[in-house]
JSON list of C-alpha atoms in Angstrom, two decimals:
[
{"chain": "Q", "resi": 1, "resn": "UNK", "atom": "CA", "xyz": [269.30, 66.15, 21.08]},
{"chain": "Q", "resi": 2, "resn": "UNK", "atom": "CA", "xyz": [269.08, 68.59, 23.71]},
{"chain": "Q", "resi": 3, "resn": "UNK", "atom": "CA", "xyz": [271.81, 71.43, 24.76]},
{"chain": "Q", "resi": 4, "resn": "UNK", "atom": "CA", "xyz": [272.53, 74.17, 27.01]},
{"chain": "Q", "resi": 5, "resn": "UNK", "atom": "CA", "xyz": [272.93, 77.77, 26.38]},
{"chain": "Q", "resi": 6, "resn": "UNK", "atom": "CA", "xyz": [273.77, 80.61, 28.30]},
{"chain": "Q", "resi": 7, "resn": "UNK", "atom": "CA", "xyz": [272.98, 84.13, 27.40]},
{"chain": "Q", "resi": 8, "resn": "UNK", "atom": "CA", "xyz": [275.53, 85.12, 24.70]},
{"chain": "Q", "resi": 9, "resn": "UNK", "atom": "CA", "xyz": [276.58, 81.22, 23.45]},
{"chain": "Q", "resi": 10, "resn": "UNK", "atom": "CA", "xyz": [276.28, 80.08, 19.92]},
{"chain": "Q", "resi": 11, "resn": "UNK", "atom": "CA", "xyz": [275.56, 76.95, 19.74]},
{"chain": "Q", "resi": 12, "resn": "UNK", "atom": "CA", "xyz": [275.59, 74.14, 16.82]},
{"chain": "Q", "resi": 13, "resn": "UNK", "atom": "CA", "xyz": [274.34, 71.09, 16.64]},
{"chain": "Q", "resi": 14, "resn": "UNK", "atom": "CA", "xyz": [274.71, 68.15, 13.77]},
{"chain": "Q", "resi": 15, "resn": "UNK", "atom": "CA", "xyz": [272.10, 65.62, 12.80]},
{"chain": "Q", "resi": 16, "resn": "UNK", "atom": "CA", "xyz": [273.90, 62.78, 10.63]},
{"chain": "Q", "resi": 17, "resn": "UNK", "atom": "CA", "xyz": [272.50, 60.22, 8.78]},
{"chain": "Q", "resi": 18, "resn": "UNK", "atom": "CA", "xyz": [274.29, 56.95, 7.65]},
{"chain": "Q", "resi": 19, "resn": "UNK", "atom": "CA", "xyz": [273.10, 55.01, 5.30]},
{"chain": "Q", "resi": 20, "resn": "UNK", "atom": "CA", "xyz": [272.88, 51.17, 5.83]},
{"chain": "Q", "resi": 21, "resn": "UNK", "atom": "CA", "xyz": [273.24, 48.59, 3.38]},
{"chain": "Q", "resi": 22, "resn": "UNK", "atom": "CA", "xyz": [269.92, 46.64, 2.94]},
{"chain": "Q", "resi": 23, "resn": "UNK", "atom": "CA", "xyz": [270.00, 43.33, 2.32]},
{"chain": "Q", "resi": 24, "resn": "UNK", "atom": "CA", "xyz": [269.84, 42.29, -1.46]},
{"chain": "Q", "resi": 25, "resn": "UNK", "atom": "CA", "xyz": [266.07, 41.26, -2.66]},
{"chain": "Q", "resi": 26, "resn": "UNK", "atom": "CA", "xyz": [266.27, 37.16, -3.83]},
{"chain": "Q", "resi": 27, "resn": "UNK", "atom": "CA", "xyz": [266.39, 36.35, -7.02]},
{"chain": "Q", "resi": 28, "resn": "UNK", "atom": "CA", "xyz": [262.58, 35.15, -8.81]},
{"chain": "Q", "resi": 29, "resn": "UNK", "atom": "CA", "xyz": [261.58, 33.02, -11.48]},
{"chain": "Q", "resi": 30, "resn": "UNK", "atom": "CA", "xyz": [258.70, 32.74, -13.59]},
{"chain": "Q", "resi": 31, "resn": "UNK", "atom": "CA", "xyz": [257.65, 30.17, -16.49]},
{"chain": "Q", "resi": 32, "resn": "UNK", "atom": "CA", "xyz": [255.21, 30.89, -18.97]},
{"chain": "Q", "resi": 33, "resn": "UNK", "atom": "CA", "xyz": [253.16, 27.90, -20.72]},
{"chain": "Q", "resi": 34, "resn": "UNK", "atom": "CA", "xyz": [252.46, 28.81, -24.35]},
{"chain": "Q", "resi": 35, "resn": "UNK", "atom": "CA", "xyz": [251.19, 27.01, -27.27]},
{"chain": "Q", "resi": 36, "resn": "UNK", "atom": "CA", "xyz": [249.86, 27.03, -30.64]},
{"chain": "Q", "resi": 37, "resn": "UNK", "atom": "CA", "xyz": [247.50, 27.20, -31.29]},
{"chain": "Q", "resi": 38, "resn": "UNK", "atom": "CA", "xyz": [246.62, 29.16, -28.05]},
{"chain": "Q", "resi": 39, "resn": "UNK", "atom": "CA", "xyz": [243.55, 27.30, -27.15]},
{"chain": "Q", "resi": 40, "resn": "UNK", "atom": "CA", "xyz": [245.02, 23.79, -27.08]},
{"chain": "Q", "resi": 41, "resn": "UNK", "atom": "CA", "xyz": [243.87, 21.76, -24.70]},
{"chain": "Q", "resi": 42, "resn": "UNK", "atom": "CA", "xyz": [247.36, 19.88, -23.71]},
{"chain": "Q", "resi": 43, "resn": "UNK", "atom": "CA", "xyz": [247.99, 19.46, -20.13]},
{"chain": "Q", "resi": 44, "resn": "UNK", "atom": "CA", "xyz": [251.49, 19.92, -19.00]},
{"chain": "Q", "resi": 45, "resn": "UNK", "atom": "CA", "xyz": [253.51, 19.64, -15.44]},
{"chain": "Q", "resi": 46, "resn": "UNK", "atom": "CA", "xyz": [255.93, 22.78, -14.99]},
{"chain": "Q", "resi": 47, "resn": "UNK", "atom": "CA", "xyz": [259.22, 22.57, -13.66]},
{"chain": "Q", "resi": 48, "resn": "UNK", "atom": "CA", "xyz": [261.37, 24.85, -11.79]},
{"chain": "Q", "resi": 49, "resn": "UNK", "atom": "CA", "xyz": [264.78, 23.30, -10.11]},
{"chain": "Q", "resi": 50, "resn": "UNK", "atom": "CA", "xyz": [262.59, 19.95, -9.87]},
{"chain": "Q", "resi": 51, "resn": "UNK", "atom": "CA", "xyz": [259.57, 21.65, -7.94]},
{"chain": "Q", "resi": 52, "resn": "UNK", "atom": "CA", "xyz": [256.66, 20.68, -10.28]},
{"chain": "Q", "resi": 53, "resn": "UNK", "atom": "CA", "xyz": [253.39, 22.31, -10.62]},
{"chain": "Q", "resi": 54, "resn": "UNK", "atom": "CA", "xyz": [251.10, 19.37, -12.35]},
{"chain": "Q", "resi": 55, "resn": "UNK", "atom": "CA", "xyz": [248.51, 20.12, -15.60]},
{"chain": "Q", "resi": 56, "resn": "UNK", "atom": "CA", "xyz": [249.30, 23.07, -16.50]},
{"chain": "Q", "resi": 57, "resn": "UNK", "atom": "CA", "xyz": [246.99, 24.76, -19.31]},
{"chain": "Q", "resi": 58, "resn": "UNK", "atom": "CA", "xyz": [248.02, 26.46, -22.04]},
{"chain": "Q", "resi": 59, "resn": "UNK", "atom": "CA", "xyz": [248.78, 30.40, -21.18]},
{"chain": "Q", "resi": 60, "resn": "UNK", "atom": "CA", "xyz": [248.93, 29.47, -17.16]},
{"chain": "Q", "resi": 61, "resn": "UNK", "atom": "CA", "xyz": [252.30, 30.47, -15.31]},
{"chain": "Q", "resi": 62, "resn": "UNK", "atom": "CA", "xyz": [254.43, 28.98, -13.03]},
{"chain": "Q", "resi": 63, "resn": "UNK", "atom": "CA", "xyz": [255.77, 31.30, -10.20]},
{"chain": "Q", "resi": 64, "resn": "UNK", "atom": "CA", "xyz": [257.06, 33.90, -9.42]},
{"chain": "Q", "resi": 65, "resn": "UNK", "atom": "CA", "xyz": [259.35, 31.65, -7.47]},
{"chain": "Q", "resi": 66, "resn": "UNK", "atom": "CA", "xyz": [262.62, 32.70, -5.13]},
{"chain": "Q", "resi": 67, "resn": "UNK", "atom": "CA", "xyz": [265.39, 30.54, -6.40]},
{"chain": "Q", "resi": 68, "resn": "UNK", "atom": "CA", "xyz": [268.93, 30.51, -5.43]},
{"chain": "Q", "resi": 69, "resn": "UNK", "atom": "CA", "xyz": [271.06, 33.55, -7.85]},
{"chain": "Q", "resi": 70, "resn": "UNK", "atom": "CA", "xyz": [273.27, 31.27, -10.20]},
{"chain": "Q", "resi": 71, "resn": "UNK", "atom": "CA", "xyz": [272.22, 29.10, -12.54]},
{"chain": "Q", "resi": 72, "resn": "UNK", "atom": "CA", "xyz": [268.61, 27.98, -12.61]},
{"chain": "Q", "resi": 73, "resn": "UNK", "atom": "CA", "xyz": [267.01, 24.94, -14.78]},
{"chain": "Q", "resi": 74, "resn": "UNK", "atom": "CA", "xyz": [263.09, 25.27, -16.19]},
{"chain": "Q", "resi": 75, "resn": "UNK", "atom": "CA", "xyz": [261.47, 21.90, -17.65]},
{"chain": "Q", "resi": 76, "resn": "UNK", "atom": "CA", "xyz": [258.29, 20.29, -18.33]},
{"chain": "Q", "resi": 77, "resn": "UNK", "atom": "CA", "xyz": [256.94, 16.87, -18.41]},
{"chain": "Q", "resi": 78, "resn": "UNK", "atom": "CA", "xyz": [253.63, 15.49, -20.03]},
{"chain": "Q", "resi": 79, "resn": "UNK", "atom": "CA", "xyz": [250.47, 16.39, -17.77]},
{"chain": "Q", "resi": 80, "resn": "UNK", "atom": "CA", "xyz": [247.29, 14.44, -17.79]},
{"chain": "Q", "resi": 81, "resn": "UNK", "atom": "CA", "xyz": [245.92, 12.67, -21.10]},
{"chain": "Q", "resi": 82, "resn": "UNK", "atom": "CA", "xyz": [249.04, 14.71, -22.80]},
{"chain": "Q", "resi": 83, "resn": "UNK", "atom": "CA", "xyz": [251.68, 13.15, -24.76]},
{"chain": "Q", "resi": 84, "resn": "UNK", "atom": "CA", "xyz": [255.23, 15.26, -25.84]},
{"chain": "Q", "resi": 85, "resn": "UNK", "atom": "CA", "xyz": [255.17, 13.57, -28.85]},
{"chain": "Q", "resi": 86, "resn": "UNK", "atom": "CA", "xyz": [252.83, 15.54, -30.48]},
{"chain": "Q", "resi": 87, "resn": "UNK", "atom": "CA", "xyz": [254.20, 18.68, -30.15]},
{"chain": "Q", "resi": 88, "resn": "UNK", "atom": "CA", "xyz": [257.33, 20.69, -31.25]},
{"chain": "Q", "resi": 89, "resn": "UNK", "atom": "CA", "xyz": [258.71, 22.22, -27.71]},
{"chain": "Q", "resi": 90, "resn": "UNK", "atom": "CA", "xyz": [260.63, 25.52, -27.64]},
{"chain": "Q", "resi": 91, "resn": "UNK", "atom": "CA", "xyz": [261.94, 27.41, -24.51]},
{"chain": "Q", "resi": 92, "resn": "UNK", "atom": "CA", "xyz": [262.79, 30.93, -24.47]},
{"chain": "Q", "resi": 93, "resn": "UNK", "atom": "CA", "xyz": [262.24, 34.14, -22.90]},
{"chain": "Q", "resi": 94, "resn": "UNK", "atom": "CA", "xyz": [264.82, 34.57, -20.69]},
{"chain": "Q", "resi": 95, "resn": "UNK", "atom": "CA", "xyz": [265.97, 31.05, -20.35]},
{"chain": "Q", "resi": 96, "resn": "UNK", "atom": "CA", "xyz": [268.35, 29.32, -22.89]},
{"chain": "Q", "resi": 97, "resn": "UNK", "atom": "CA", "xyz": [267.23, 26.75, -25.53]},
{"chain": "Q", "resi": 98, "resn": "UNK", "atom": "CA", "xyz": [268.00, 24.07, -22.60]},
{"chain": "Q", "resi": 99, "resn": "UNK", "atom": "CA", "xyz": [265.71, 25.95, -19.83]},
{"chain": "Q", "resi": 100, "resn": "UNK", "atom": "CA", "xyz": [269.09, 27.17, -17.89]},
{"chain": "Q", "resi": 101, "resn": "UNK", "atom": "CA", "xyz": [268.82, 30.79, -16.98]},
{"chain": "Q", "resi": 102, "resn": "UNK", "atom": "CA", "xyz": [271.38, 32.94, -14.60]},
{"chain": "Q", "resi": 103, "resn": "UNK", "atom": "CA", "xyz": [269.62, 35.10, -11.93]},
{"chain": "Q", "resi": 104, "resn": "UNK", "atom": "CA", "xyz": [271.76, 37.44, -9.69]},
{"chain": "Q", "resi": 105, "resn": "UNK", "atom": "CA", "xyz": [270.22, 38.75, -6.58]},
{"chain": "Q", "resi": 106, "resn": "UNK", "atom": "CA", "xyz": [267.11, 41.04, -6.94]},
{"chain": "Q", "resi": 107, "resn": "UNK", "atom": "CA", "xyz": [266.99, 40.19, -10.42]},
{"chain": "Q", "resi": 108, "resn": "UNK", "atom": "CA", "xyz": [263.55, 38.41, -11.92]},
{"chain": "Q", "resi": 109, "resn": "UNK", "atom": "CA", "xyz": [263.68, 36.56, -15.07]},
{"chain": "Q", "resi": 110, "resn": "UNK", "atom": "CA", "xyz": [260.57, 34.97, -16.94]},
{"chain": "Q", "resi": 111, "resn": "UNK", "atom": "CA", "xyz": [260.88, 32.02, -19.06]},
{"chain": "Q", "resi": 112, "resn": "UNK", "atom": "CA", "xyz": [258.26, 30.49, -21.90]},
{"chain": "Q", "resi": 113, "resn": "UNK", "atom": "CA", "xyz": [258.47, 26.99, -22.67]},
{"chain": "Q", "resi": 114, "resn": "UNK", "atom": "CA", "xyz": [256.05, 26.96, -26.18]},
{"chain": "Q", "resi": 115, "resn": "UNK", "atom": "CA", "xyz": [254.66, 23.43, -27.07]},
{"chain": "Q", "resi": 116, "resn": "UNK", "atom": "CA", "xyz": [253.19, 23.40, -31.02]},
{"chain": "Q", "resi": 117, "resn": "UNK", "atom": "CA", "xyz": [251.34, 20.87, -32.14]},
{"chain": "Q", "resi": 118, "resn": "UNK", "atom": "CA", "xyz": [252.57, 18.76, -34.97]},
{"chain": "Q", "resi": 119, "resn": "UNK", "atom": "CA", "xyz": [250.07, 18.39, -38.14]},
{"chain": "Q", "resi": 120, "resn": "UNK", "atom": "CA", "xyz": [249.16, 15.09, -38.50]},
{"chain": "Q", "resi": 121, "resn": "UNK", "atom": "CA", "xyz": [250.79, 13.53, -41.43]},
{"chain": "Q", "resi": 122, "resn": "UNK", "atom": "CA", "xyz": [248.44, 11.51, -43.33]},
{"chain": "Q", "resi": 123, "resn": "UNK", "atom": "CA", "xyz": [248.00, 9.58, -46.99]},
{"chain": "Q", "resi": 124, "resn": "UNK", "atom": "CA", "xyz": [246.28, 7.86, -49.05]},
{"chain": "Q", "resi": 125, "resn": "UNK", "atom": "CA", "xyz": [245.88, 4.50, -50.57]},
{"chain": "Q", "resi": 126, "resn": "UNK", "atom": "CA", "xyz": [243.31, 2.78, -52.99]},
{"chain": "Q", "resi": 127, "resn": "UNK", "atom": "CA", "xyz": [242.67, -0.66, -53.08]},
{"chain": "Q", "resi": 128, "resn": "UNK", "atom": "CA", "xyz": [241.65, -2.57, -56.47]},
{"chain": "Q", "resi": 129, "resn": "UNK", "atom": "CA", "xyz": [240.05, -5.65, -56.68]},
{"chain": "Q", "resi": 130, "resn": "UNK", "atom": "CA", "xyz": [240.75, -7.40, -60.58]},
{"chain": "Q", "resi": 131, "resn": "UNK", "atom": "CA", "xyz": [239.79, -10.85, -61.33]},
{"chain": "Q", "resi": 132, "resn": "UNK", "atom": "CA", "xyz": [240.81, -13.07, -63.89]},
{"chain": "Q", "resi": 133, "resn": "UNK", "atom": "CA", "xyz": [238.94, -13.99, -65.93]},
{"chain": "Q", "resi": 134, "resn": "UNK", "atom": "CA", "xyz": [237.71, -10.46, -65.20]},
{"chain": "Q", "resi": 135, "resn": "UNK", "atom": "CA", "xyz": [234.09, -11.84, -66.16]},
{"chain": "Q", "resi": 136, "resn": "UNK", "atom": "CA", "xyz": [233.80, -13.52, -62.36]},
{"chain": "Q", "resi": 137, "resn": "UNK", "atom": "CA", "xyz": [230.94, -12.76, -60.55]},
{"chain": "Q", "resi": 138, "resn": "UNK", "atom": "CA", "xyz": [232.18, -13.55, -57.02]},
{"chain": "Q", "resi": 139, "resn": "UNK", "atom": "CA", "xyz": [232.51, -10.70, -54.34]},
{"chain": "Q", "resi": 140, "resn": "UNK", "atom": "CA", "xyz": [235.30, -10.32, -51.94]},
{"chain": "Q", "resi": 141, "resn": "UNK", "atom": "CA", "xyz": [236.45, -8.96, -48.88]},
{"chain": "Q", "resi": 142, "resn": "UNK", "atom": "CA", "xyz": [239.22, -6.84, -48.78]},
{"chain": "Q", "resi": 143, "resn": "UNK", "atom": "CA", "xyz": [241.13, -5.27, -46.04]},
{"chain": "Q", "resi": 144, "resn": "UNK", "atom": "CA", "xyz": [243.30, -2.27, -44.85]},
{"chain": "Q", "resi": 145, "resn": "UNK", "atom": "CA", "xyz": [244.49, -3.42, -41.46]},
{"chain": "Q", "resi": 146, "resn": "UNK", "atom": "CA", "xyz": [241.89, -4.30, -39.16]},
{"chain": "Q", "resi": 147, "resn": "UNK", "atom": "CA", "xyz": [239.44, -1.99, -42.59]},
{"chain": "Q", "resi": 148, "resn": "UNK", "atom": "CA", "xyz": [237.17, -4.29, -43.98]},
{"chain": "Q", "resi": 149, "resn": "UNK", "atom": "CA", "xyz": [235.87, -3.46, -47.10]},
{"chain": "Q", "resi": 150, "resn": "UNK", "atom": "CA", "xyz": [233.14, -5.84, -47.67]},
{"chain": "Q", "resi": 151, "resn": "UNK", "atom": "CA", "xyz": [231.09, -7.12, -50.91]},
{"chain": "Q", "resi": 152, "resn": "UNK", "atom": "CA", "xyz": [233.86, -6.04, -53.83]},
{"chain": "Q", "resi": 153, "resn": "UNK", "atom": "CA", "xyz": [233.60, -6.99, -57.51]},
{"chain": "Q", "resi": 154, "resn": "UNK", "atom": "CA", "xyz": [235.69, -7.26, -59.93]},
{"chain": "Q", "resi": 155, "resn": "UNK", "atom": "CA", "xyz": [236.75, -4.02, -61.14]},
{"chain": "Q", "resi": 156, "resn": "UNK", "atom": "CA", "xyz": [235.87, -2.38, -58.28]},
{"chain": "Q", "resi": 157, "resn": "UNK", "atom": "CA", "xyz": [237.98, 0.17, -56.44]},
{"chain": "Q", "resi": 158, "resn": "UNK", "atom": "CA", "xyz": [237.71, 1.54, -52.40]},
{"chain": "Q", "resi": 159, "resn": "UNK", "atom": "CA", "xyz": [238.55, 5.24, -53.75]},
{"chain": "Q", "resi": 160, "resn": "UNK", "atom": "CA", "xyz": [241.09, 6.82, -52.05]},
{"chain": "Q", "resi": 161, "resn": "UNK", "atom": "CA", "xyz": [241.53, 6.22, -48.27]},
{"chain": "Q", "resi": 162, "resn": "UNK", "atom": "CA", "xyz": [242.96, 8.63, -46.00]},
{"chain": "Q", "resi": 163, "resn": "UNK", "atom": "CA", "xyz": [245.28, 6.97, -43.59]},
{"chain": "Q", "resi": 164, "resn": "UNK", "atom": "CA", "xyz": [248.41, 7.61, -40.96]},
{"chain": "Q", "resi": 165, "resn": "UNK", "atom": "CA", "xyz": [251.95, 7.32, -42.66]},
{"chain": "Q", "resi": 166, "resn": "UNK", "atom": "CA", "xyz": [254.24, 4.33, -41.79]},
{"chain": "Q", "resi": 167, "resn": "UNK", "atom": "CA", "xyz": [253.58, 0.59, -42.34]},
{"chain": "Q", "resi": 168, "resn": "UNK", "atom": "CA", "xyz": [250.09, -1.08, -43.47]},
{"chain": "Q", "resi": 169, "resn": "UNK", "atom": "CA", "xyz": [249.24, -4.12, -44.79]},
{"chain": "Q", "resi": 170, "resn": "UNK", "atom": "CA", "xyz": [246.35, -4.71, -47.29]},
{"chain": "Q", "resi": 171, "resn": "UNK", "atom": "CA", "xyz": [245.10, -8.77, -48.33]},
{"chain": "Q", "resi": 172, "resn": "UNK", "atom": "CA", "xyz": [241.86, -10.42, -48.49]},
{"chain": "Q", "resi": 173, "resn": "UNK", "atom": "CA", "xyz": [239.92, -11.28, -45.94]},
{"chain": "Q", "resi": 174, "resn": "UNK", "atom": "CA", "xyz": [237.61, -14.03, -47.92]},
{"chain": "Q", "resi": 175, "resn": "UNK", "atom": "CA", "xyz": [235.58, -14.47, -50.95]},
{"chain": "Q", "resi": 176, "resn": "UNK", "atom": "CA", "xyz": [232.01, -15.89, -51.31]},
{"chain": "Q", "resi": 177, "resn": "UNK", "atom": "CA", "xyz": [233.10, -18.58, -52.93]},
{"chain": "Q", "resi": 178, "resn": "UNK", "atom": "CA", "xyz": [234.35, -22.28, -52.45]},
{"chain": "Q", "resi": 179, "resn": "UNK", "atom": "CA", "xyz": [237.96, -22.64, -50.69]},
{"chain": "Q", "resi": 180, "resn": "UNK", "atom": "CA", "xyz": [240.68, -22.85, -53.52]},
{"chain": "Q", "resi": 181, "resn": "UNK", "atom": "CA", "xyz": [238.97, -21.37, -56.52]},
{"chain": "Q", "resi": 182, "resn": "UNK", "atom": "CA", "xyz": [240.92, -18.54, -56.61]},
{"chain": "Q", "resi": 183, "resn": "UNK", "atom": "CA", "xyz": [244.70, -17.79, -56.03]},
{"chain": "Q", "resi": 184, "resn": "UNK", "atom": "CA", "xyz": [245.60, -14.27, -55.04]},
{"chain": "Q", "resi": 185, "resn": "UNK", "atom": "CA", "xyz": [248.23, -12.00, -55.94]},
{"chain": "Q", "resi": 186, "resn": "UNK", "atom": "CA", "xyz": [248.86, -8.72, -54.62]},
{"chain": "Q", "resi": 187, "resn": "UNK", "atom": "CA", "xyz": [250.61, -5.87, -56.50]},
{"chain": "Q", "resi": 188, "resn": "UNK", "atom": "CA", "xyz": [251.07, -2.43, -57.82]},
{"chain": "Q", "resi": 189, "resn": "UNK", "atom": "CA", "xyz": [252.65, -0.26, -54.65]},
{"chain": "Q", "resi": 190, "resn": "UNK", "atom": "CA", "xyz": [252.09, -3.10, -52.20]},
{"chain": "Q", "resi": 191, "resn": "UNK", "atom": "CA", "xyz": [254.62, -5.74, -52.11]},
{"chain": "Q", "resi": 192, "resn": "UNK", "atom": "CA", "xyz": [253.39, -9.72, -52.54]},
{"chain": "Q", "resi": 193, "resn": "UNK", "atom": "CA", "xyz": [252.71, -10.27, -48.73]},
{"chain": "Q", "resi": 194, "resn": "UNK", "atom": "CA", "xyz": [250.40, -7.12, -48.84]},
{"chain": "Q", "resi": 195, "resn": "UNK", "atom": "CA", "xyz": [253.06, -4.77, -46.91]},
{"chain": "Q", "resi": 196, "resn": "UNK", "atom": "CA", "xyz": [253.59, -1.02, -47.91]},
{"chain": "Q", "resi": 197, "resn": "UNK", "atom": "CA", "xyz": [255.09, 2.02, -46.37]},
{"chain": "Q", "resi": 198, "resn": "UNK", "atom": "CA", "xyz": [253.69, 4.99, -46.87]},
{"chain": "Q", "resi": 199, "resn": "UNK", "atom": "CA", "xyz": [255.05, 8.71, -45.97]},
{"chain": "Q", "resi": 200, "resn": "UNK", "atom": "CA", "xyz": [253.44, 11.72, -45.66]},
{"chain": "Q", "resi": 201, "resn": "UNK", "atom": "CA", "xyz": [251.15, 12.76, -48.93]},
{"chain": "Q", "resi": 202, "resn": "UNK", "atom": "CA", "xyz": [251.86, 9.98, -50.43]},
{"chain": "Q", "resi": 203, "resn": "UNK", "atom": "CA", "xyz": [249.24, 8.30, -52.93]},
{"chain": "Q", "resi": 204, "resn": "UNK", "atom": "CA", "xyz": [249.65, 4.65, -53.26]},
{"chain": "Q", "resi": 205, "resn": "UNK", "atom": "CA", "xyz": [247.58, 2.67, -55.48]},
{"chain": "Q", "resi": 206, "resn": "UNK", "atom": "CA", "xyz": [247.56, -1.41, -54.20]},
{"chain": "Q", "resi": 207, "resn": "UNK", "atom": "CA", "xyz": [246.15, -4.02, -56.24]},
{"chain": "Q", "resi": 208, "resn": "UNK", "atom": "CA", "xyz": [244.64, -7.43, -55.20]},
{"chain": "Q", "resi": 209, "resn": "UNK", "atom": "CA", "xyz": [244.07, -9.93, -58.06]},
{"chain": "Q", "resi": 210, "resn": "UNK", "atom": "CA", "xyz": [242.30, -13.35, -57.75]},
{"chain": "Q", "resi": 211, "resn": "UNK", "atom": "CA", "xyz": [243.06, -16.03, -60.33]},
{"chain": "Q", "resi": 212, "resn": "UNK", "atom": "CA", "xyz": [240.76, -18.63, -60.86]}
]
C-alpha cells in the first residue's frame, strides 16, 4: 500500500474488494413430540434418518440435527411402558403425512409427529339369573369372564356392567345345590354357549336360566 511521490505528482491509488463465495450453511432438522392431551405421560423413541433418541416425553424435541439437503425421513417407535396402539399418530409441520421432508442447504425445517390418545371404547352388559319354577330358593354363581358374581337368586340381576368391547362369554360357575338338579340355558343377547360380541356403547342384556 505504499507509493512514491515527487514534488508536483498526482498520485492514485485503488483498494478493491472481492467478494468470496462462502460455503453454504448444512441443512437442520428438528422433530417436535406433541400429544393430546398435552400432559400424557406416553414415552416415545424419535427418529431422524434412523438416529433414534429413546423416551421421549410429550412436548420434548428432537434436534436441531445437520442432515444431508434432499430428502429426509422423521419416525417414531413406542418408548418405554408405551404402546402405538393407543393412540391416533399424525405428522406434520414441515414434514409430509409420511415424515419425508426436502431440505436444501442452509435451510431448517421442523417437523411434529402428534400422538392422541384413543377413548377407550367401553359397554355394558347385565346378567339375569331366572329359575324355573321361579319359586327356587337355590343361589348361583354367575360369571362374566374370569367376573364372578357370587350368591344370585332367582330374579336377580348384576345391573349394568361396564366392560371393553369385543368378545365375552357369560355361564355359570355353580349352584349350591346337588349336581344335576338344574339344566341351564342361556339367552337373550348371548348366544347358547354364553358367547356375545359387544361394540362400543352397546347395552346387552344376557340371560341365564336354570331348569329344574
Amino acid at each position: 500500500g505504499t507509493v512514491v511521490v515527487a514534488a508536483g505528482e498526482h498520485a492514485t491509488c485503488t483498494i478493491t474488494n472481492i467478494r468470496t463465495a462462502k460455503p453454504p450453511l448444512p441443512p437442520m432438522l428438528t422433530v417436535q413430540k406433541l400429544c393430546v392431551p398435552s400432559d400424557d405421560g406416553g414415552l416415545f423413541n424419535l427418529t431422524i434418518n434412523g438416529r433414534t433418541s429413546a423416551d421421549q416425553r410429550c412436548g420434548d424435541r428432537f434436534g436441531p440435527l445437520v442432515v444431508p439437503p434432499g430428502v429426509n425421513h422423521v419416525g417414531e417407535a413406542a418408548g418405554t411402558r408405551t404402546s402405538l396402539s393407543d393412540y391416533t399418530t399424525v405428522i406434520g409441520g414441515d414434514c409430509a403425512a409420511d415424515g419425508s421432508v426436502t431440505v436444501a442447504a442452509g435451510q431448517s425445517a421442523t417437523c411434529t409427529i402428534t400422538n392422541v390418545r384413543k377413548a377407550e371404547s367401553t359397554a355394558q352388559i347385565t346378567i339375569v339369573k331366572r329359575c324355573r319354577p321361579a319359586g327356587v330358593t337355590a343361589r348361583f354363581q354367575l360369571n362374566l369372564d374370569e367376573t364372578v358374581f357370587q350368591g344370585m337368586r332367582c330374579g336377580d340381576s348384576t345391573g349394568p356392567v361396564v366392560t371393553s368391547t369385543g368378545v365375552h362369554s357369560v355361564g355359570e360357575v355353580a349352584a349350591n345345590a346337588k349336581p344335576g338338579l338344574f339344566k341351564t340355558t342361556i339367552g337373550g343377547d348371548c348366544s347358547p354357549n354364553g358367547a356375545i360380541t359387544l361394540t362400543a356403547g352397546q347395552q346387552a342384556t344376557c340371560i341365564v336360566t336354570n331348569v329344574r
